[in-house]
Amino acid sequence: ASTSATSVSISGDISSQLHGGYSHPLARSWQAERQLTKSMLIYPLFISDIDDEETLIPSLPDQHRRGINKIVAHLEPLVRKGLRSVILFGVPLAAGAKDALGTAADDPHGPVMASIRLIRQRFPQLFVVVDVCLCEYTSHGHCGILREDGSLNNESSVDRISDVALAYAQAGAHCVAPSDMNDGRIRAIKLKLIEAGIAHQVVLMSYAAKFSGCLYGPFRDAAGSVPSFGDRKCYQLPHGGRGLARRAIERDIGEGADIIMVKPASQYLDIISDAKEIGKNMPVAAYHVSGEFAMIHAAAKAGVFDLKTMAFETTEGILRAGATIIVSYFTPQFLDWLES
Ligand code: PBG
Ligand code: ZN
């Protein structure tokens, strides 16, 4: 609307000029506070008690369940490409392997304990995280020990879960990550690690804000951990529970967690940003879960978008929200897609 001289309008309003700042690919990458790197990624591995197994999981694209004899050959090329960390999940398939107490979880000869030792020995640079839960090992498929009425017995569950975590740590896990959501398990695990004299060398990563919902379906197919009755709504958080998630995060930090995790990721970016604010002095992790991963694959297959572009857009969204550690089934592909 100015009618003044040309020089005045040129030197006038510059506040709308943004394009120059992201005109070059490198300048575009500089707009991100944090850039995705290989060291931020943790790759989930499903390890069964059938030593030679290598089975594709139908609902979880490109992901396999493997026996211990197939682990090294699978990891070798990935480590060469820069894989830094894995998270292990045990999958007992043998008849009679499951019982009410989840006894197989810390079987010293079971697949998880054996693969911790194997991976530590064969890949000394790899950081080994082990998921700690009972649902893969219990006959009822819930994440703890049950009372007669079917509800979780918090006290005996915490006792058992902390024993399992200690066993994994003693077998050589760099990090134990309880995903069970029983109250007080972080404190119980930390105390057992201290008592055993290994608290100084083990990272305790809490699945602090883990929401219940429909995004864990492919994982439960892979791990055979669908509950035989009921659901997990009385221990995993309700979708709307932002305040509850903040309390769970605060609590787990107070109980001695070294890293707090939010899960799922894309649907809970506000929670990731809350976790970063509450845990501003610690790393925040996010689990981009099986259902999120499967959804992206399904949409890419349907022609909705390009898989790689969406993998980056989603993962960078999780980073932007505040996570700097991401558990992702895309990890093998990111090792190819990322230059460093
Ligand atoms: C075990 C566990 C689950 C996941 C991680 N640890 C399943 C569940 O709680 O039902 C989900 C991971 C995924 O969906 O990729 N408690
Ligand atoms: Zn569980």
Short mmCIF file of C-alpha atoms and ligand atoms in Angstrom, two decimals:
data_model
loop_
_atom_site.label_atom_id
_atom_site.label_comp_id
_atom_site.label_asym_id
_atom_site.label_seq_id
_atom_site.Cartn_x
_atom_site.Cartn_y
_atom_site.Cartn_z
CA ALA A 1 0.00 0.00 0.00
CA SER A 2 3.03 2.24 0.16
CA THR A 3 3.28 4.87 -2.52
CA SER A 4 6.75 6.00 -1.60
CA ALA A 5 9.93 5.60 -3.64
CA THR A 6 11.21 2.19 -4.82
CA SER A 7 14.18 2.27 -2.48
CA VAL A 8 11.84 2.67 0.49
CA SER A 9 9.66 -0.33 -0.40
CA ILE A 10 12.74 -2.52 -0.96
CA SER A 11 14.25 -1.51 2.36
CA GLY A 12 10.82 -1.67 3.97
CA ASP A 13 9.22 -4.89 5.09
CA ILE A 14 11.65 -7.83 5.20
CA SER A 15 9.85 -9.83 7.89
CA SER A 16 8.14 -12.08 5.36
CA GLN A 17 11.32 -13.24 3.68
CA LEU A 18 11.98 -16.85 4.73
CA HIS A 19 12.69 -18.78 1.52
CA GLY A 20 16.34 -17.82 1.33
CA GLY A 21 17.04 -19.52 4.64
CA TYR A 22 16.16 -22.96 3.30
CA SER A 23 17.01 -22.54 -0.36
CA HIS A 24 19.78 -25.16 -0.34
CA PRO A 25 19.58 -28.82 0.81
CA LEU A 26 22.29 -28.26 3.40
CA ALA A 27 20.62 -25.10 4.67
CA ARG A 28 17.39 -27.11 4.94
CA SER A 29 19.10 -29.70 7.13
CA TRP A 30 20.39 -26.86 9.35
CA GLN A 31 16.81 -25.92 10.18
CA ALA A 32 16.55 -29.02 12.39
CA GLU A 33 17.65 -28.68 15.99
CA ARG A 34 18.73 -32.31 15.93
CA GLN A 35 19.54 -34.47 12.96
CA LEU A 36 18.87 -38.15 12.83
CA THR A 37 22.03 -40.21 13.24
CA LYS A 38 22.69 -43.93 13.33
CA SER A 39 23.68 -43.81 17.00
CA MET A 40 20.14 -42.75 17.95
CA LEU A 41 18.62 -45.98 16.67
CA ILE A 42 17.86 -49.18 18.57
CA TYR A 43 16.87 -52.18 16.47
CA PRO A 44 14.36 -54.75 17.89
CA LEU A 45 15.22 -58.45 17.57
CA PHE A 46 12.82 -61.32 18.25
CA ILE A 47 14.69 -64.38 19.44
CA SER A 48 12.91 -67.72 19.66
CA ASP A 49 13.86 -70.96 21.38
CA ILE A 50 14.00 -72.81 18.04
CA ASP A 51 17.71 -72.47 17.37
CA ASP A 52 17.57 -72.59 13.57
CA GLU A 53 14.37 -70.64 13.09
CA GLU A 54 14.18 -67.74 10.64
CA THR A 55 10.51 -66.93 10.12
CA LEU A 56 9.05 -63.84 8.50
CA ILE A 57 6.39 -62.25 10.72
CA PRO A 58 3.35 -61.73 8.46
CA SER A 59 1.95 -58.59 10.13
CA LEU A 60 5.36 -56.96 10.67
CA PRO A 61 6.89 -56.30 7.22
CA ASP A 62 10.48 -57.47 6.66
CA GLN A 63 10.89 -58.51 10.32
CA HIS A 64 11.77 -62.04 11.37
CA ARG A 65 11.74 -64.23 14.41
CA ARG A 66 15.14 -65.87 14.63
CA GLY A 67 16.76 -68.63 16.62
CA ILE A 68 20.13 -68.11 18.23
CA ASN A 69 21.95 -69.79 15.33
CA LYS A 70 20.71 -67.11 12.92
CA ILE A 71 21.59 -64.02 14.94
CA VAL A 72 25.24 -63.52 14.07
CA ALA A 73 24.82 -63.80 10.29
CA HIS A 74 21.91 -61.40 10.46
CA LEU A 75 23.74 -58.79 12.52
CA GLU A 76 27.12 -58.93 10.79
CA PRO A 77 26.25 -56.77 7.74
CA LEU A 78 24.21 -54.39 9.88
CA VAL A 79 27.06 -53.81 12.32
CA ARG A 80 29.33 -53.18 9.34
CA LYS A 81 26.90 -50.49 8.17
CA GLY A 82 26.95 -48.77 11.54
CA LEU A 83 24.35 -50.51 13.74
CA ARG A 84 25.05 -49.42 17.34
CA SER A 85 22.31 -50.97 19.43
CA VAL A 86 19.73 -53.75 19.56
CA ILE A 87 16.84 -54.52 21.92
CA LEU A 88 16.12 -58.20 22.54
CA PHE A 89 12.74 -59.85 22.96
CA GLY A 90 12.46 -63.53 23.79
CA VAL A 91 9.84 -65.68 22.09
CA PRO A 92 9.29 -69.08 23.75
CA LEU A 93 7.63 -71.43 21.27
CA ALA A 94 8.40 -74.82 22.82
CA ALA A 95 5.40 -76.69 24.23
CA GLY A 96 5.13 -76.13 27.97
CA ALA A 97 7.50 -73.17 27.96
CA LYS A 98 4.90 -70.82 29.46
CA ASP A 99 3.56 -70.89 32.99
CA ALA A 100 1.78 -68.62 35.47
CA LEU A 101 5.03 -67.12 36.78
CA GLY A 102 6.85 -66.62 33.47
CA THR A 103 9.62 -68.93 34.66
CA ALA A 104 11.23 -69.10 31.21
CA ALA A 105 12.00 -65.35 31.18
CA ASP A 106 15.34 -65.75 32.96
CA ASP A 107 16.09 -69.38 32.17
CA PRO A 108 19.90 -69.30 32.10
CA HIS A 109 19.85 -71.47 28.97
CA GLY A 110 16.91 -69.67 27.38
CA PRO A 111 17.23 -67.75 24.11
CA VAL A 112 17.51 -64.27 25.64
CA MET A 113 20.18 -65.11 28.20
CA ALA A 114 22.13 -67.06 25.58
CA SER A 115 21.89 -64.34 22.96
CA ILE A 116 23.02 -61.63 25.39
CA ARG A 117 26.22 -63.63 25.91
CA LEU A 118 26.59 -64.41 22.21
CA ILE A 119 26.07 -60.83 21.01
CA ARG A 120 28.39 -59.37 23.67
CA GLN A 121 31.08 -61.83 22.62
CA ARG A 122 30.70 -61.58 18.84
CA PHE A 123 29.91 -57.85 18.59
CA PRO A 124 31.78 -56.13 21.43
CA GLN A 125 30.87 -52.64 20.10
CA LEU A 126 27.15 -53.29 20.04
CA PHE A 127 25.07 -51.86 22.90
CA VAL A 128 22.69 -54.55 24.12
CA VAL A 129 19.32 -53.52 25.53
CA VAL A 130 16.98 -56.22 26.84
CA ASP A 131 13.24 -55.72 27.17
CA VAL A 132 12.08 -56.92 30.58
CA CYS A 133 8.54 -58.24 30.78
CA LEU A 134 6.69 -61.44 31.56
CA CYS A 135 3.94 -61.38 28.90
CA GLU A 136 5.93 -63.46 26.41
CA TYR A 137 6.49 -66.09 29.11
CA THR A 138 3.24 -66.27 31.04
CA SER A 139 0.54 -68.78 30.14
CA HIS A 140 -2.09 -66.00 30.44
CA GLY A 141 -0.05 -63.48 28.42
CA HIS A 142 -0.25 -60.64 30.96
CA CYS A 143 2.74 -58.54 31.99
CA GLY A 144 3.08 -59.90 35.52
CA ILE A 145 1.82 -62.40 38.05
CA LEU A 146 -1.94 -62.52 38.54
CA ARG A 147 -4.21 -62.74 41.55
CA GLU A 148 -7.03 -65.26 41.47
CA ASP A 149 -9.43 -62.61 40.16
CA GLY A 150 -7.19 -62.03 37.13
CA SER A 151 -5.80 -58.66 38.20
CA LEU A 152 -2.07 -58.02 38.44
CA ASN A 153 -0.49 -58.78 41.78
CA ASN A 154 1.78 -55.78 41.87
CA GLU A 155 4.01 -56.93 44.70
CA SER A 156 4.86 -60.37 43.37
CA SER A 157 5.10 -59.03 39.81
CA VAL A 158 7.64 -56.39 40.82
CA ASP A 159 9.59 -58.96 42.74
CA ARG A 160 9.74 -61.31 39.76
CA ILE A 161 10.37 -58.59 37.14
CA SER A 162 13.28 -57.18 39.14
CA ASP A 163 14.81 -60.66 39.44
CA VAL A 164 14.55 -61.07 35.67
CA ALA A 165 16.11 -57.64 35.04
CA LEU A 166 18.99 -58.50 37.37
CA ALA A 167 19.56 -61.82 35.59
CA TYR A 168 19.77 -60.06 32.19
CA ALA A 169 22.17 -57.47 33.58
CA GLN A 170 24.35 -60.17 35.13
CA ALA A 171 24.38 -62.00 31.80
CA GLY A 172 25.88 -58.87 30.24
CA ALA A 173 23.03 -56.61 29.10
CA HIS A 174 24.25 -53.00 28.94
CA CYS A 175 20.72 -51.80 29.49
CA VAL A 176 17.56 -53.31 30.95
CA ALA A 177 14.23 -51.88 29.86
CA PRO A 178 11.15 -52.91 31.86
CA SER A 179 8.01 -52.62 29.72
CA ASP A 180 5.58 -54.22 32.15
CA MET A 181 4.12 -51.07 33.78
CA ASN A 182 3.87 -52.53 37.27
CA ASP A 183 4.07 -49.81 39.93
CA GLY A 184 7.43 -49.51 41.64
CA ARG A 185 9.48 -51.74 39.35
CA ILE A 186 12.12 -49.13 38.57
CA ARG A 187 12.99 -48.71 42.22
CA ALA A 188 13.02 -52.47 42.80
CA ILE A 189 15.32 -53.07 39.83
CA LYS A 190 17.67 -50.24 40.79
CA LEU A 191 17.94 -51.59 44.34
CA LYS A 192 18.73 -55.11 43.12
CA LEU A 193 21.37 -53.76 40.74
CA ILE A 194 22.93 -51.80 43.62
CA GLU A 195 22.81 -54.81 45.92
CA ALA A 196 24.51 -56.95 43.26
CA GLY A 197 27.21 -54.31 42.83
CA ILE A 198 26.49 -53.65 39.15
CA ALA A 199 24.31 -50.54 39.25
CA HIS A 200 27.25 -48.45 38.05
CA GLN A 201 27.53 -50.36 34.78
CA VAL A 202 23.93 -50.90 33.78
CA VAL A 203 21.58 -48.39 32.15
CA LEU A 204 18.02 -48.56 33.43
CA MET A 205 15.60 -47.47 30.72
CA SER A 206 12.01 -47.23 31.83
CA TYR A 207 9.07 -47.62 29.50
CA ALA A 208 7.65 -44.83 31.66
CA ALA A 209 4.73 -43.67 29.54
CA LYS A 210 3.43 -46.71 27.74
CA PHE A 211 -0.08 -46.35 26.41
CA SER A 212 -2.60 -49.11 25.82
CA GLY A 213 -4.23 -49.31 22.42
CA CYS A 214 -4.23 -51.13 19.12
CA LEU A 215 -0.70 -50.39 17.92
CA TYR A 216 1.06 -53.40 19.47
CA GLY A 217 -0.84 -56.01 17.41
CA PRO A 218 1.98 -57.03 15.04
CA PHE A 219 4.42 -57.26 17.97
CA ARG A 220 2.07 -59.58 19.83
CA ASP A 221 1.88 -61.73 16.68
CA ALA A 222 5.65 -61.81 16.54
CA ALA A 223 6.14 -62.51 20.22
CA GLY A 224 3.06 -64.67 20.76
CA SER A 225 2.04 -62.45 23.67
CA VAL A 226 -1.67 -61.78 23.08
CA PRO A 227 -3.38 -61.94 26.50
CA SER A 228 -5.53 -65.08 26.78
CA PHE A 229 -8.30 -63.03 28.46
CA GLY A 230 -9.02 -59.37 29.05
CA ASP A 231 -6.70 -56.56 28.00
CA ARG A 232 -3.92 -54.39 29.42
CA LYS A 233 -6.00 -51.30 30.18
CA CYS A 234 -5.55 -51.58 33.94
CA TYR A 235 -1.77 -51.18 33.71
CA GLN A 236 -0.93 -49.52 30.39
CA LEU A 237 -2.02 -45.88 30.25
CA PRO A 238 -5.33 -44.65 28.79
CA HIS A 239 -5.01 -42.61 25.54
CA GLY A 240 -6.19 -39.38 27.06
CA GLY A 241 -4.01 -39.65 30.14
CA ARG A 242 -1.50 -36.87 29.57
CA GLY A 243 -1.39 -35.94 33.24
CA LEU A 244 -1.08 -39.56 34.26
CA ALA A 245 1.82 -39.96 31.83
CA ARG A 246 3.54 -36.94 33.36
CA ARG A 247 3.11 -38.49 36.81
CA ALA A 248 4.47 -41.84 35.60
CA ILE A 249 7.50 -40.10 34.08
CA GLU A 250 8.16 -38.08 37.24
CA ARG A 251 7.78 -41.18 39.36
CA ASP A 252 10.17 -43.30 37.29
CA ILE A 253 12.81 -40.55 37.30
CA GLY A 254 12.44 -40.40 41.08
CA GLU A 255 12.83 -44.18 41.31
CA GLY A 256 16.16 -44.15 39.49
CA ALA A 257 15.48 -44.45 35.75
CA ASP A 258 18.45 -43.37 33.61
CA ILE A 259 16.37 -43.01 30.44
CA ILE A 260 12.63 -42.56 30.12
CA MET A 261 10.70 -43.89 27.16
CA VAL A 262 7.42 -42.92 25.56
CA LYS A 263 5.50 -45.51 23.56
CA PRO A 264 3.91 -45.48 20.99
CA ALA A 265 5.59 -42.48 19.37
CA SER A 266 3.73 -40.77 16.49
CA GLN A 267 0.37 -40.65 18.26
CA TYR A 268 1.98 -39.36 21.48
CA LEU A 269 4.30 -36.56 20.38
CA ASP A 270 2.90 -34.26 23.08
CA ILE A 271 3.91 -36.85 25.67
CA ILE A 272 7.44 -37.03 24.20
CA SER A 273 7.68 -33.27 24.52
CA ASP A 274 6.37 -33.46 28.10
CA ALA A 275 8.96 -36.17 28.83
CA LYS A 276 11.71 -33.91 27.50
CA GLU A 277 10.49 -31.06 29.67
CA ILE A 278 10.13 -33.18 32.83
CA GLY A 279 13.33 -35.12 32.13
CA LYS A 280 15.33 -32.20 30.82
CA ASN A 281 18.50 -33.58 32.36
CA MET A 282 18.23 -37.04 30.88
CA PRO A 283 17.82 -38.73 27.51
CA VAL A 284 14.32 -39.40 26.27
CA ALA A 285 13.59 -42.45 24.13
CA ALA A 286 10.58 -43.17 21.94
CA TYR A 287 9.42 -46.53 20.64
CA HIS A 288 8.09 -46.33 17.10
CA VAL A 289 6.01 -49.45 17.60
CA SER A 290 5.00 -52.34 15.39
CA GLY A 291 1.58 -50.94 14.46
CA GLU A 292 3.02 -47.57 13.46
CA PHE A 293 5.62 -49.32 11.32
CA ALA A 294 3.07 -51.68 9.73
CA MET A 295 0.75 -48.75 9.01
CA ILE A 296 3.45 -46.90 7.09
CA HIS A 297 4.24 -50.02 5.07
CA ALA A 298 0.56 -50.59 4.27
CA ALA A 299 0.05 -47.01 3.15
CA ALA A 300 3.21 -47.02 1.03
CA LYS A 301 2.08 -50.25 -0.57
CA ALA A 302 -1.29 -48.68 -1.33
CA GLY A 303 0.47 -45.83 -3.11
CA VAL A 304 -0.38 -43.20 -0.49
CA PHE A 305 3.26 -42.07 -0.16
CA ASP A 306 6.84 -43.12 -0.63
CA LEU A 307 8.09 -45.40 2.17
CA LYS A 308 11.48 -43.77 2.68
CA THR A 309 10.12 -40.23 2.66
CA MET A 310 7.54 -41.15 5.29
CA ALA A 311 10.07 -43.07 7.39
CA PHE A 312 12.15 -39.88 7.59
CA GLU A 313 9.21 -37.53 8.11
CA THR A 314 7.85 -39.65 10.97
CA THR A 315 11.19 -40.29 12.65
CA GLU A 316 12.23 -36.66 12.39
CA GLY A 317 8.89 -35.69 13.91
CA ILE A 318 9.70 -37.91 16.88
CA LEU A 319 13.11 -36.25 17.18
CA ARG A 320 11.61 -32.77 16.92
CA ALA A 321 9.21 -33.61 19.77
CA GLY A 322 12.20 -34.28 22.01
CA ALA A 323 13.39 -37.88 21.74
CA THR A 324 17.04 -38.56 20.96
CA ILE A 325 16.83 -42.35 21.13
CA ILE A 326 14.43 -44.15 18.83
CA VAL A 327 13.53 -47.82 18.88
CA SER A 328 12.69 -48.50 15.25
CA TYR A 329 11.99 -51.41 12.91
CA PHE A 330 13.27 -49.09 10.16
CA THR A 331 16.78 -49.25 11.63
CA PRO A 332 18.29 -51.58 8.96
CA GLN A 333 16.97 -49.29 6.23
CA PHE A 334 18.15 -46.14 7.98
CA LEU A 335 21.65 -47.63 8.05
CA ASP A 336 21.47 -47.57 4.24
CA TRP A 337 19.65 -44.25 4.00
CA LEU A 338 21.80 -42.26 6.43
CA GLU A 339 25.27 -41.29 5.42
CA SER A 340 26.76 -41.12 8.89
C1 PBG B 1 6.09 -56.28 26.18
C2 PBG B 1 6.25 -55.30 25.07
C3 PBG B 1 5.34 -54.96 24.06
C4 PBG B 1 5.98 -54.07 23.21
C5 PBG B 1 7.25 -53.86 23.73
N1 PBG B 1 7.39 -54.62 24.89
C6 PBG B 1 3.97 -55.47 23.81
C7 PBG B 1 2.88 -55.12 24.73
O1 PBG B 1 3.03 -54.44 25.73
O2 PBG B 1 1.78 -55.63 24.45
C8 PBG B 1 5.38 -53.47 21.96
C9 PBG B 1 6.34 -53.14 20.87
C10 PBG B 1 5.73 -53.00 19.51
O3 PBG B 1 4.49 -53.03 19.31
O4 PBG B 1 6.52 -52.85 18.57
N2 PBG B 1 5.39 -55.76 27.28
ZN ZN B 2 4.45 -57.25 28.72
#
